[in-house]
XYZ file of C-alpha atoms in Angstrom:
776
model
C -0.467 -0.021 0.220
C 2.808 1.337 0.799
C 3.895 1.978 -3.204
C 0.456 2.739 -4.369
C 0.048 5.740 -1.925
C 3.643 7.088 -2.979
C 2.295 6.911 -7.087
C -0.555 8.984 -5.891
C 0.883 11.728 -4.072
C 4.004 11.968 -7.212
C 0.940 12.793 -9.587
C -0.890 14.885 -7.117
C 2.126 16.737 -6.833
C 2.864 17.356 -11.117
C -1.200 17.917 -10.854
C -0.472 20.644 -8.595
C 2.913 22.029 -11.060
C 0.568 22.075 -13.876
C -2.041 24.505 -11.836
C 0.486 26.412 -11.177
C 1.301 26.945 -14.416
C -2.049 27.885 -15.559
C -2.411 30.231 -12.827
C -1.153 33.807 -12.498
C -1.347 35.604 -9.212
C -0.942 40.083 -9.354
C -1.192 42.387 -6.881
C -3.061 44.439 -8.746
C -5.210 42.656 -11.749
C -5.335 43.179 -15.081
C -7.284 44.522 -16.812
C -8.595 42.361 -20.433
C -10.674 42.626 -23.262
C -11.528 39.853 -25.202
C -13.715 41.456 -27.913
C -9.858 43.283 -28.727
C -7.672 40.348 -27.253
C -6.053 43.063 -25.261
C -4.314 43.008 -21.919
C -3.526 45.937 -19.958
C -0.946 45.141 -17.208
C -0.829 48.467 -14.538
C 1.603 46.676 -11.747
C 5.162 48.409 -11.184
C 8.019 46.558 -13.497
C 10.394 45.111 -10.910
C 13.318 44.871 -13.900
C 16.218 46.651 -13.625
C 17.949 47.391 -17.319
C 21.293 46.017 -16.179
C 19.411 42.673 -14.918
C 21.950 40.259 -15.996
C 18.183 37.969 -16.875
C 16.358 41.253 -18.320
C 15.222 38.614 -21.530
C 14.680 35.689 -18.995
C 12.339 38.040 -16.803
C 10.737 40.093 -20.286
C 9.696 37.034 -21.136
C 8.208 35.801 -18.188
C 5.962 38.454 -17.775
C 5.045 37.984 -21.449
C 4.042 34.449 -20.108
C 2.332 34.675 -17.695
C 0.308 38.262 -19.326
C -0.519 35.480 -22.334
C -1.625 32.583 -19.785
C -4.133 35.423 -18.468
C -5.643 36.254 -21.718
C -6.089 32.426 -22.367
C -7.273 31.793 -18.991
C -10.593 34.280 -20.262
C -10.771 32.969 -23.461
C -11.094 29.718 -22.301
C -14.065 30.507 -20.574
C -15.710 32.280 -23.380
C -19.224 30.541 -25.087
C -18.587 28.619 -28.015
C -19.905 28.167 -31.497
C -19.046 24.938 -34.590
C -18.503 26.767 -38.155
C -17.699 24.159 -40.788
C -17.097 21.171 -37.421
C -14.584 23.575 -36.331
C -15.324 24.888 -32.487
C -14.689 28.519 -32.461
C -14.632 30.640 -29.367
C -17.463 33.773 -29.843
C -15.949 36.962 -28.582
C -17.571 39.878 -26.967
C -17.938 43.411 -28.167
C -14.684 45.610 -27.863
C -13.905 47.503 -24.605
C -11.889 49.812 -26.468
C -11.437 51.450 -30.466
C -8.368 50.437 -31.385
C -6.675 53.855 -33.744
C -6.552 52.511 -37.125
C -2.996 53.143 -38.796
C -4.984 54.026 -42.321
C -8.197 56.026 -43.059
C -11.349 53.930 -43.648
C -11.698 53.378 -47.344
C -14.279 54.762 -48.718
C -17.884 52.975 -49.337
C -17.523 51.455 -52.247
C -20.225 52.783 -55.088
C -23.151 50.494 -55.894
C -23.673 49.364 -59.553
C -26.853 50.442 -61.305
C -28.334 46.374 -60.814
C -27.955 46.548 -57.288
C -28.728 49.620 -56.385
C -31.884 48.768 -58.031
C -31.574 45.157 -56.323
C -30.779 47.427 -53.464
C -34.512 49.494 -54.033
C -36.749 46.192 -54.706
C -35.829 44.508 -51.794
C -33.752 41.776 -54.227
C -31.513 38.682 -52.638
C -29.275 36.623 -53.799
C -29.606 33.887 -53.927
C -26.322 32.051 -54.999
C -26.211 28.461 -52.321
C -23.404 28.984 -50.973
C -20.327 27.032 -51.140
C -16.994 26.019 -49.519
C -14.018 26.276 -51.744
C -12.261 23.517 -49.809
C -13.368 19.671 -48.784
C -12.113 17.052 -47.250
C -10.744 14.804 -49.209
C -10.769 10.613 -47.050
C -8.210 8.971 -49.875
C -5.803 12.036 -48.752
C -6.559 12.738 -45.470
C -6.182 16.713 -46.032
C -8.402 19.221 -47.390
C -8.378 20.135 -51.438
C -10.207 22.616 -53.666
C -13.942 21.849 -54.266
C -13.475 23.137 -57.447
C -10.922 25.307 -59.633
C -8.106 24.225 -61.779
C -6.524 23.415 -58.359
C -8.388 20.603 -57.969
C -6.753 18.544 -61.152
C -3.740 18.403 -59.078
C -6.154 16.152 -55.828
C -6.843 14.394 -58.280
C -3.617 13.826 -60.032
C -2.263 12.772 -56.319
C -4.661 10.555 -55.724
C -3.735 8.670 -59.153
C -1.092 6.645 -57.977
C -1.801 3.802 -59.900
C -2.991 3.751 -63.064
C -4.799 0.407 -65.693
C -2.941 -0.299 -68.087
C -4.821 -1.581 -70.917
C -4.125 -5.258 -72.959
C -4.096 -3.209 -76.061
C -1.620 -0.551 -74.710
C 2.216 0.673 -76.387
C 4.455 -1.011 -74.622
C 6.714 1.614 -73.704
C 3.714 3.791 -74.009
C 2.681 6.345 -70.070
C -0.462 5.103 -68.748
C -0.937 8.548 -67.343
C 0.147 10.533 -70.938
C -2.331 9.123 -72.773
C -5.156 9.649 -70.126
C -3.652 13.236 -70.696
C -3.556 13.540 -74.061
C -7.536 12.219 -74.313
C -8.640 15.223 -72.781
C -6.594 17.161 -74.823
C -8.292 15.525 -77.776
C -11.638 15.577 -76.005
C -11.391 19.016 -75.289
C -10.326 20.015 -78.836
C -13.962 17.531 -80.546
C -15.755 20.341 -78.316
C -14.155 23.218 -79.035
C -14.310 22.341 -83.239
C -18.549 21.614 -82.401
C -18.537 24.812 -80.489
C -16.621 26.149 -83.802
C -19.857 24.455 -85.974
C -22.190 26.009 -83.975
C -20.528 29.308 -84.317
C -20.794 28.625 -87.959
C -24.336 26.938 -89.150
C -25.747 29.541 -87.195
C -23.339 32.480 -89.542
C -24.930 29.429 -92.713
C -20.953 29.676 -93.869
C -18.725 26.375 -94.114
C -15.737 25.375 -92.090
C -13.813 24.233 -94.651
C -11.643 20.952 -93.040
C -8.264 22.271 -93.529
C -7.050 26.234 -93.736
C -8.014 27.417 -90.543
C -4.967 27.695 -87.266
C -5.426 27.069 -83.801
C -9.319 27.118 -82.803
C -7.972 29.940 -80.053
C -7.390 31.884 -83.305
C -11.323 31.198 -84.714
C -13.212 32.723 -81.274
C -15.871 35.015 -83.484
C -17.763 34.900 -87.024
C -16.027 37.691 -88.433
C -13.072 35.762 -87.995
C -15.246 32.460 -89.226
C -16.079 34.385 -92.621
C -12.571 34.651 -92.994
C -12.137 30.598 -93.195
C -14.521 30.326 -95.452
C -13.476 32.517 -97.762
C -9.977 30.483 -97.177
C -11.620 27.625 -98.294
C -13.698 29.207 -101.138
C -9.501 29.547 -102.993
C -8.493 26.402 -101.789
C -7.141 23.992 -104.218
C -7.509 20.299 -103.289
C -4.283 20.232 -101.092
C -6.024 22.359 -98.791
C -9.112 20.075 -98.522
C -12.304 19.002 -100.273
C -15.552 20.399 -99.935
C -19.034 19.670 -100.984
C -19.884 22.294 -103.204
C -16.810 23.769 -106.160
C -16.838 27.396 -105.573
C -17.463 28.824 -109.362
C -14.879 29.340 -112.150
C -12.988 27.061 -109.766
C -10.060 24.775 -112.120
C -11.058 21.241 -111.088
C -8.125 19.431 -110.651
C -7.540 15.663 -110.115
C -5.005 14.016 -107.275
C -3.408 10.697 -108.442
C -0.140 8.732 -106.730
C 0.729 12.430 -105.084
C 0.690 15.014 -108.448
C -1.280 17.643 -109.193
C -3.032 18.190 -112.354
C -5.182 20.672 -114.047
C -7.796 19.587 -116.863
C -7.500 21.732 -119.975
C -9.129 24.723 -120.613
C -11.450 25.538 -123.025
C -9.821 27.331 -125.699
C -9.946 30.547 -126.013
C -10.326 30.679 -122.355
C -8.183 33.195 -120.410
C -5.939 31.904 -117.925
C -6.700 33.200 -114.270
C -3.287 35.440 -112.832
C -1.986 34.782 -109.220
C -0.934 37.109 -107.364
C 2.762 37.809 -106.971
C 4.050 36.508 -102.945
C 7.390 36.771 -101.730
C 9.227 33.452 -101.187
C 7.588 31.712 -103.678
C 9.471 29.493 -106.275
C 9.566 30.042 -109.695
C 7.805 26.411 -110.097
C 5.040 27.316 -108.770
C 4.527 24.380 -106.350
C 2.568 24.542 -103.269
C 1.533 27.454 -104.359
C -2.666 28.161 -103.844
C -4.285 30.297 -106.805
C -7.038 33.234 -106.298
C -10.044 34.092 -108.053
C -10.222 37.894 -109.366
C -13.755 37.585 -107.764
C -12.038 37.724 -103.485
C -11.214 40.712 -102.985
C -7.840 42.421 -101.794
C -8.820 42.777 -97.867
C -9.783 38.593 -98.525
C -6.767 38.008 -99.533
C -4.498 39.609 -96.793
C -7.037 37.677 -94.557
C -5.994 34.534 -96.532
C -2.242 35.456 -96.923
C -2.030 35.652 -92.787
C -4.039 32.147 -92.583
C -1.178 30.885 -94.612
C 1.319 32.379 -92.578
C 0.670 29.973 -89.367
C 2.490 26.934 -89.101
C 1.880 24.386 -92.117
C -0.062 20.213 -90.587
C 2.269 18.336 -92.280
C 2.586 14.783 -91.688
C -1.029 14.538 -89.664
C -3.344 11.469 -90.475
C -5.948 12.186 -92.831
C -9.210 10.128 -92.846
C -9.986 10.837 -96.695
C -6.755 9.202 -97.759
C -5.355 5.748 -97.756
C -3.115 3.622 -95.444
C 0.743 2.116 -96.437
C 2.247 0.066 -94.659
C 6.568 0.522 -94.083
C 6.613 -2.533 -96.223
C 4.643 -1.058 -98.685
C 6.482 2.321 -99.247
C 9.632 0.095 -99.250
C 8.706 -1.030 -102.729
C 9.298 2.279 -104.095
C 12.535 3.879 -103.963
C 12.793 3.731 -107.820
C 11.754 5.537 -110.417
C 10.266 2.462 -112.204
C 7.758 1.692 -109.587
C 7.807 5.624 -108.168
C 9.386 7.190 -105.546
C 7.537 7.660 -102.259
C 8.607 8.851 -98.244
C 7.353 8.804 -95.459
C 7.212 11.908 -93.053
C 5.251 11.584 -89.482
C 2.319 9.958 -90.531
C 2.514 11.000 -93.803
C 3.009 8.935 -97.458
C 3.926 11.131 -100.122
C 4.831 10.354 -103.841
C 8.535 12.955 -104.987
C 9.108 10.713 -108.114
C 8.213 13.790 -109.833
C 10.595 16.646 -107.540
C 14.085 13.834 -106.923
C 14.565 15.273 -109.773
C 14.167 19.496 -108.843
C 15.868 18.477 -104.907
C 17.926 21.960 -104.115
C 19.955 19.764 -102.806
C 20.674 17.623 -105.608
C 18.885 13.670 -106.758
C 21.730 11.721 -104.739
C 20.899 12.992 -101.577
C 17.146 12.719 -101.619
C 17.262 8.862 -102.609
C 19.117 8.232 -99.748
C 15.567 8.695 -98.382
C 14.027 6.284 -100.795
C 11.625 3.940 -99.907
C 12.055 5.292 -96.338
C 11.296 7.725 -93.890
C 12.443 11.454 -93.862
C 12.883 12.411 -90.563
C 16.131 11.131 -89.306
C 17.512 13.274 -92.308
C 14.818 16.749 -91.876
C 15.988 16.317 -88.415
C 19.627 16.866 -89.022
C 18.721 19.159 -91.551
C 16.287 20.975 -89.679
C 16.072 24.440 -92.132
C 13.594 21.935 -93.947
C 11.044 22.909 -91.028
C 9.913 25.883 -93.039
C 5.898 26.729 -94.223
C 7.004 26.825 -97.440
C 8.416 23.570 -98.098
C 5.909 21.454 -95.579
C 3.297 23.376 -97.776
C 5.019 21.798 -100.681
C 4.913 18.405 -99.376
C 2.244 17.730 -98.578
C 0.683 18.479 -101.909
C 2.811 15.146 -103.047
C 0.674 13.549 -99.698
C -1.150 9.808 -101.395
C -1.620 8.549 -97.886
C -0.848 7.605 -94.179
C 1.618 5.552 -92.637
C 0.602 2.413 -90.583
C 0.222 3.681 -86.807
C 2.463 0.415 -85.542
C 5.394 1.868 -88.433
C 4.861 5.247 -87.233
C 5.211 4.087 -83.213
C 8.832 2.140 -84.596
C 9.825 5.399 -86.370
C 9.201 7.707 -83.547
C 10.883 4.956 -80.896
C 14.140 4.434 -82.502
C 14.183 8.200 -83.607
C 17.755 9.511 -81.311
C 18.154 13.706 -81.655
C 21.543 14.126 -82.716
C 21.298 17.440 -81.474
C 21.390 16.831 -77.954
C 25.057 17.319 -76.513
C 25.845 20.966 -78.554
C 27.739 22.789 -77.083
C 27.251 26.196 -75.185
C 27.290 29.256 -76.819
C 27.670 33.047 -76.938
C 24.576 35.072 -76.723
C 25.301 37.542 -77.678
C 25.880 35.820 -81.320
C 22.131 36.143 -83.768
C 21.024 32.671 -84.649
C 20.317 32.267 -88.270
C 19.523 28.575 -87.950
C 19.279 26.780 -84.922
C 19.503 22.364 -85.777
C 22.394 22.626 -86.669
C 23.749 25.560 -85.288
C 24.968 29.055 -87.193
C 25.168 32.016 -86.110
C 26.789 35.447 -86.425
C 27.800 38.510 -84.402
C 26.361 41.671 -84.120
C 28.136 44.545 -86.828
C 30.118 46.592 -84.100
C 32.080 44.315 -82.424
C 33.828 42.531 -85.592
C 35.324 46.076 -85.769
C 36.033 46.499 -82.294
C 39.223 44.131 -82.339
C 41.191 43.107 -85.361
C 41.447 39.285 -84.283
C 37.521 37.920 -83.670
C 37.148 35.883 -80.895
C 35.976 32.892 -80.866
C 32.979 33.979 -78.710
C 32.283 36.447 -81.351
C 33.741 34.336 -84.200
C 30.853 33.377 -86.411
C 29.883 29.753 -86.248
C 28.518 28.145 -89.336
C 27.907 24.402 -88.845
C 26.168 21.501 -91.487
C 25.581 18.507 -89.526
C 25.270 17.954 -85.846
C 28.320 18.930 -83.816
C 30.299 15.375 -83.161
C 31.534 14.282 -79.889
C 34.769 13.983 -79.614
C 36.595 11.106 -78.088
C 40.844 13.028 -78.569
C 42.293 9.859 -76.668
C 41.330 7.883 -79.619
C 41.320 10.760 -81.915
C 43.812 9.426 -85.455
C 44.088 11.931 -88.713
C 44.192 9.584 -91.277
C 45.779 9.369 -94.859
C 45.046 8.030 -97.777
C 45.056 7.269 -101.915
C 41.960 7.049 -103.238
C 40.533 4.148 -100.596
C 44.287 2.945 -99.441
C 45.376 4.166 -96.144
C 48.873 5.277 -96.643
C 49.472 7.009 -92.347
C 47.379 7.910 -89.218
C 48.674 10.504 -87.153
C 47.494 11.290 -84.085
C 47.050 14.777 -82.979
C 50.772 14.990 -80.629
C 51.928 13.744 -83.952
C 50.368 16.938 -85.919
C 52.173 18.605 -82.992
C 55.519 17.741 -83.839
C 55.664 19.435 -87.178
C 56.836 22.557 -86.963
C 54.299 25.553 -85.852
C 53.820 28.214 -88.409
C 50.762 31.063 -87.346
C 48.565 32.406 -90.558
C 46.235 35.936 -89.647
C 43.542 34.773 -91.827
C 39.522 35.898 -92.303
C 37.408 33.476 -92.984
C 33.946 34.468 -95.092
C 30.663 32.386 -95.228
C 30.352 31.523 -99.094
C 26.868 33.093 -97.894
C 27.731 36.215 -96.471
C 25.129 39.097 -96.982
C 22.885 36.669 -97.954
C 20.204 38.970 -96.833
C 20.399 41.864 -99.331
C 20.396 39.542 -102.425
C 17.333 38.336 -101.129
C 16.177 41.809 -101.271
C 16.287 42.280 -104.498
C 15.042 38.997 -105.373
C 14.024 35.919 -103.690
C 15.522 32.814 -103.002
C 16.891 30.199 -100.781
C 19.301 29.796 -97.777
C 20.795 30.938 -94.436
C 20.122 35.086 -93.991
C 23.160 35.772 -93.115
C 23.351 39.546 -92.487
C 27.267 41.037 -92.756
C 28.219 39.308 -89.834
C 29.140 35.499 -91.349
C 33.285 36.376 -91.058
C 35.998 36.736 -88.726
C 39.589 37.633 -88.818
C 41.692 35.657 -86.306
C 45.340 33.547 -85.924
C 45.289 29.738 -86.866
C 48.517 27.967 -85.408
C 49.894 24.497 -86.619
C 51.213 21.748 -89.230
C 51.201 23.458 -92.516
C 49.829 20.998 -94.981
C 52.351 20.347 -97.177
C 55.113 19.636 -94.676
C 52.548 16.975 -93.741
C 52.403 15.378 -97.174
C 56.145 15.716 -98.978
C 57.062 12.296 -95.933
C 54.025 10.361 -97.664
C 56.133 10.210 -101.216
C 53.162 10.836 -103.611
C 53.809 12.677 -106.960
C 51.879 16.357 -106.854
C 51.354 15.580 -110.597
C 49.608 11.875 -109.691
C 47.309 13.415 -108.784
C 44.278 16.662 -109.199
C 43.044 16.865 -105.576
C 43.141 16.684 -101.898
C 39.770 15.610 -100.199
C 39.319 16.604 -96.391
C 36.821 14.802 -94.434
C 35.314 16.001 -90.801
C 33.324 13.653 -88.134
C 30.537 15.183 -88.329
C 27.783 12.631 -89.814
C 24.346 13.319 -92.010
C 21.788 10.659 -90.789
C 22.922 8.327 -93.548
C 26.733 8.180 -91.831
C 28.104 10.488 -94.505
C 30.721 13.027 -93.634
C 30.966 16.694 -94.694
C 33.403 17.138 -97.584
C 35.723 19.045 -99.019
C 38.827 19.557 -101.688
C 41.284 22.102 -102.934
C 43.178 21.306 -106.191
C 46.552 19.688 -105.088
C 48.642 22.548 -106.111
C 47.430 24.431 -103.614
C 48.215 21.964 -100.750
C 51.144 20.855 -102.000
C 53.076 25.143 -102.557
C 54.184 25.990 -99.063
C 53.436 29.489 -99.340
C 49.393 28.515 -100.024
C 49.751 28.229 -95.618
C 47.610 25.810 -95.682
C 47.226 24.862 -92.293
C 46.334 21.914 -89.853
C 45.482 24.464 -87.361
C 44.907 23.197 -83.819
C 44.535 26.720 -81.818
C 42.844 29.565 -82.689
C 44.642 33.432 -81.596
C 47.586 31.658 -79.500
C 44.522 29.262 -77.540
C 43.374 25.369 -78.048
C 41.098 26.036 -81.083
C 37.216 25.432 -79.322
C 35.110 22.272 -80.254
C 32.248 24.731 -82.483
C 35.181 26.013 -84.442
C 36.988 22.344 -85.156
C 38.781 20.594 -82.171
C 40.842 19.077 -82.988
C 41.549 20.319 -85.933
C 40.458 22.988 -88.578
C 41.660 22.915 -92.158
C 42.647 26.685 -92.676
C 42.501 27.279 -96.494
C 43.325 30.992 -96.443
C 41.908 33.193 -98.863
C 39.077 30.136 -99.623
C 35.560 29.814 -99.144
C 34.864 28.485 -95.155
C 33.554 25.877 -97.286
C 36.523 23.854 -97.876
C 38.353 25.329 -94.199
C 37.472 21.739 -92.299
C 36.561 20.928 -89.181
C 37.185 18.221 -87.248
C 39.265 16.934 -89.946
C 39.628 12.904 -89.328
C 40.540 12.059 -93.377
C 42.823 13.833 -96.283
C 42.361 12.186 -99.501
C 44.649 12.056 -102.102
C 41.995 12.069 -105.670
C 41.920 12.557 -109.414
C 38.075 13.753 -108.766
C 37.063 16.466 -106.661
C 35.410 15.449 -103.353
C 31.854 13.474 -103.295
C 30.216 15.105 -100.955
C 26.618 17.765 -101.631
C 27.969 20.412 -100.037
C 31.478 20.313 -103.238
C 29.316 18.772 -106.136
C 25.417 20.320 -105.509
C 26.241 22.969 -103.141
C 28.600 26.140 -103.017
C 28.379 27.355 -106.251
C 27.858 30.509 -108.131
C 25.248 30.607 -111.345
C 24.017 32.971 -113.632
C 20.844 35.942 -113.046
C 19.349 33.611 -115.578
C 19.104 30.334 -113.952
C 16.825 29.298 -111.845
C 16.097 26.385 -109.916
C 13.548 25.083 -112.521
C 16.772 25.011 -114.994
C 19.768 24.162 -113.018
C 22.339 21.686 -113.480
C 25.017 21.640 -110.644
C 27.413 20.166 -112.527
C 27.879 22.623 -115.471
C 29.533 25.267 -112.493
C 32.884 24.540 -110.848
C 33.065 25.057 -107.445
C 33.554 28.022 -105.334
C 36.922 28.157 -103.941
C 38.955 32.127 -103.903
C 36.260 34.510 -103.179
C 35.887 37.736 -104.468
C 36.811 41.274 -102.647
C 34.034 42.943 -100.488
C 33.465 44.783 -97.992
C 30.621 46.516 -95.245
C 29.550 49.082 -92.994
C 29.577 47.463 -89.080
C 29.135 51.217 -87.688
C 26.621 52.751 -87.934
C 23.750 49.734 -89.146
C 20.932 50.489 -90.681
C 17.892 52.404 -89.978
C 20.194 54.330 -87.161
C 19.358 57.781 -85.306
C 23.154 59.115 -86.278
C 24.440 62.248 -84.344
C 26.688 64.976 -86.541
C 29.451 66.097 -84.772
C 30.396 69.919 -85.315
C 32.297 69.740 -88.535
C 29.144 67.904 -90.270
C 30.583 64.744 -89.723
C 29.735 61.005 -88.982
C 31.930 58.255 -88.029
C 32.466 55.409 -90.175
C 33.648 51.948 -89.749
C 34.015 48.360 -91.467
C 35.650 46.168 -93.554
C 37.307 44.726 -96.704
C 38.706 41.431 -97.520
C 39.548 39.934 -100.642
C 40.226 36.415 -101.572
C 42.955 34.182 -102.570
C 45.953 36.082 -100.737
C 44.861 40.020 -102.565
C 45.567 43.170 -100.402
C 42.589 45.323 -99.773
C 44.425 48.577 -101.158
C 41.405 51.519 -101.326
C 38.358 51.910 -99.672
C 35.998 54.599 -100.712
C 32.527 55.799 -98.849
C 29.439 58.295 -101.332
C 26.332 59.784 -99.854
C 25.926 61.064 -103.307
C 24.795 57.998 -105.038
C 28.384 58.023 -106.380
C 28.966 61.198 -107.129
C 31.417 62.441 -105.031
C 33.686 59.538 -103.036
C 35.751 60.006 -99.784
C 38.515 57.325 -99.390
C 38.238 55.762 -96.230
C 41.678 55.504 -93.613
C 42.944 51.878 -93.025
C 43.338 50.969 -90.395
C 44.730 47.818 -89.202
C 45.431 45.286 -91.415
C 48.247 42.598 -91.361
C 51.866 43.930 -90.748
C 53.246 40.608 -90.918
C 51.963 39.680 -94.372
C 54.115 38.834 -97.604
C 53.026 40.051 -101.257
C 50.813 37.741 -102.273
C 49.389 36.493 -99.393
C 46.931 39.104 -97.860
C 44.757 36.898 -95.776
C 43.772 38.771 -93.027
C 40.961 41.394 -93.462
C 41.411 44.982 -93.466
C 39.241 47.391 -91.475
C 38.442 50.648 -92.565
C 37.432 53.385 -90.568
C 35.934 57.670 -91.630
C 35.024 60.577 -90.659
C 32.253 61.484 -93.053
C 30.945 65.506 -94.653
C 26.986 64.663 -94.621
C 24.272 67.166 -95.081
C 22.438 67.212 -91.611
C 19.530 69.722 -93.455
C 19.006 66.272 -95.382
C 17.393 64.136 -92.122
C 18.619 61.095 -93.444
C 21.628 59.484 -95.759
C 22.450 56.073 -97.379
C 26.097 55.193 -97.133
C 27.716 52.735 -99.744
C 31.132 51.286 -99.463
C 33.515 49.841 -101.787
C 36.845 48.317 -101.812
C 40.197 48.174 -104.195
C 42.325 44.539 -104.559
C 45.778 44.739 -105.805
C 44.500 43.141 -108.803
C 42.541 46.653 -109.173
C 39.417 44.092 -108.463
C 36.402 46.643 -107.250
C 33.193 45.542 -106.268
C 30.038 45.917 -108.452
C 27.122 48.604 -108.018
C 24.212 45.762 -107.591
C 23.150 42.011 -106.961
C 20.337 42.618 -110.057
C 23.342 41.130 -112.295
C 25.535 39.197 -109.779
C 22.002 37.773 -108.640
C 22.149 33.929 -107.860
C 20.029 30.983 -107.201
C 21.533 29.879 -103.696
C 22.962 33.545 -102.855
C 26.407 33.625 -102.862
C 29.218 35.565 -104.258
C 27.575 38.611 -102.348
C 29.681 41.513 -103.250
C 27.920 44.656 -104.225
C 27.829 48.712 -102.775
C 27.124 48.134 -99.320
C 24.446 50.314 -98.813
C 23.388 51.966 -95.136
C 20.502 54.552 -95.050
C 20.609 56.140 -91.316
C 18.820 59.141 -90.468
C 21.350 61.809 -88.806
C 20.279 64.606 -85.589
């Protein structure tokens, strides 16, 4: 019994201690206002400011007064609100001062005033924003978009259907199903609007539904339907005077017109091929405003390669049987099948290139050559559509796809991107003339294929005669040769193409004046490497270079130069491993880049791993069917790339980098404005003069040549020339157009306009550079 008594006494002592914690005694009772939760303590403070226990004493005082307040709150009456017990506070004894004035009462709307006068009360059922979820054991939103997140948390286990695809994410399938259902509902909504408007919606030709949400825009869709051809959709009624068309195996043919019937002309639009492939004809009855609306619709993304219910379905095996002109040449793209038989010979990249995809898919090729993903090209391809690819073949094709651009290097943010895949970019013009040598971050980048993954430990440079390897060199072997340094500008063959395109549309990346850079390149001279191989120069005509960058079929980028240039020590051809006294960067050709000074950038092969002595030029697409010049009268419907030699040395050119087009330039007290730029000529020719005019050639001002390579020998001036001029102008004119032209050591100069040097690929763009500026 003594043990039991001890336990009971111990528990009573603990309860007494707990009771002491909530019982607080004061000499003067504190005043508590439960309405405002205010405690006023009138007892004298006995805490000394210098006391070591100041903090603990203040905390104890605060704790006691808070406990008194809590005791009062627990004694208040309670009520239940939404399953929660709350205390009912009494009216406040004191009115606490506000930090801000009371807001003015909100003015009633007309409806609220009317409802107040008539005694109309809102009859909207109150509902809670939250509800208790028994499964998640927490409060979740009862409605709104946040509710979906709670639903997803509950779907931790999703059933996989027996007929589902083995690698398909069931959650992604559910999400896709919801999106499709939403799209169908939106389409039905549009049909209802069209029905009310008494118009018809074409099956294609409309952009995404979010852009067409009113009857006015639906009218535009109807007008599009009226001027569309069969490749844009089929309709129940044929518009008056529209040409009847037949679609067979991807070919579009017109029925012959009756004799005497006038041919209706189509309006000219920019960026359309002369051959007319993929063009849409407008009818004379459609007004100008309708044409503008129609063109704005066509600017939307073309739905190419999407499954169409009005076309038959083919398997990949059936497509593979059509890989030659006799059976017809078919390809697949996404979910579509296309007959490209008639287009093969007109392919800008050459017949051999497009035939690699014959009987198969062009998806992997277009993933590498992403410049095909343009509306005019997609529209042209869709005009050759003959069917759909079987679903399981589409799935297999997608599963086997690998992104070759996944491991691209990081580039400078200052570069203006002209092409993402492959990467092509140029710097802002003012940065070009800031320094004589262009840093690697400012130097333009022109890649033709994905950047290769370099395994430097296993890197070898193969030297071969035709197909027989005679020697291999590691990077360390190349560095054992005498090191030479050459300062050379490298310029893309399409530099300033955007200006030529302004004169007449063409195909190619829209380069401004920045597809050029000047740097010092260091490495082994190619002639030193070749001289020890026992190869006779007279036995061969060309030296071919191959890079490590590959196209989808495994064919590397390639180019070639005449063998005489390769063996000539005065040509200064290098196997470079340094750029501006630093290791060459990956985007610029690490570990080895062939530097051919004075020659178009396309022959300065990056990531070089093979050199071949041959009697023939490089078989590469970029040597045979690209980087060639043609007469202005040659276009894509009559071009023959075999008739033109490959571009090697480039003509003289110049450009204005400061000021830029459209810039507002301040005229100084002497009536001049500062003008700066570069000039360069291929083949090692020196720039001897730069002329500038603001009155269309009536008077010329000679610029100062501020930077040239002082160490360059005669005939080996490979670096560019920077020039500047304080150009006299008439401020009262408000604006002027500045022209510039350069003259090289052979007294070659630039043509005045692009009219007579235009070519279908936009190369050799060296007409006067013109910049119009405003004067202030």
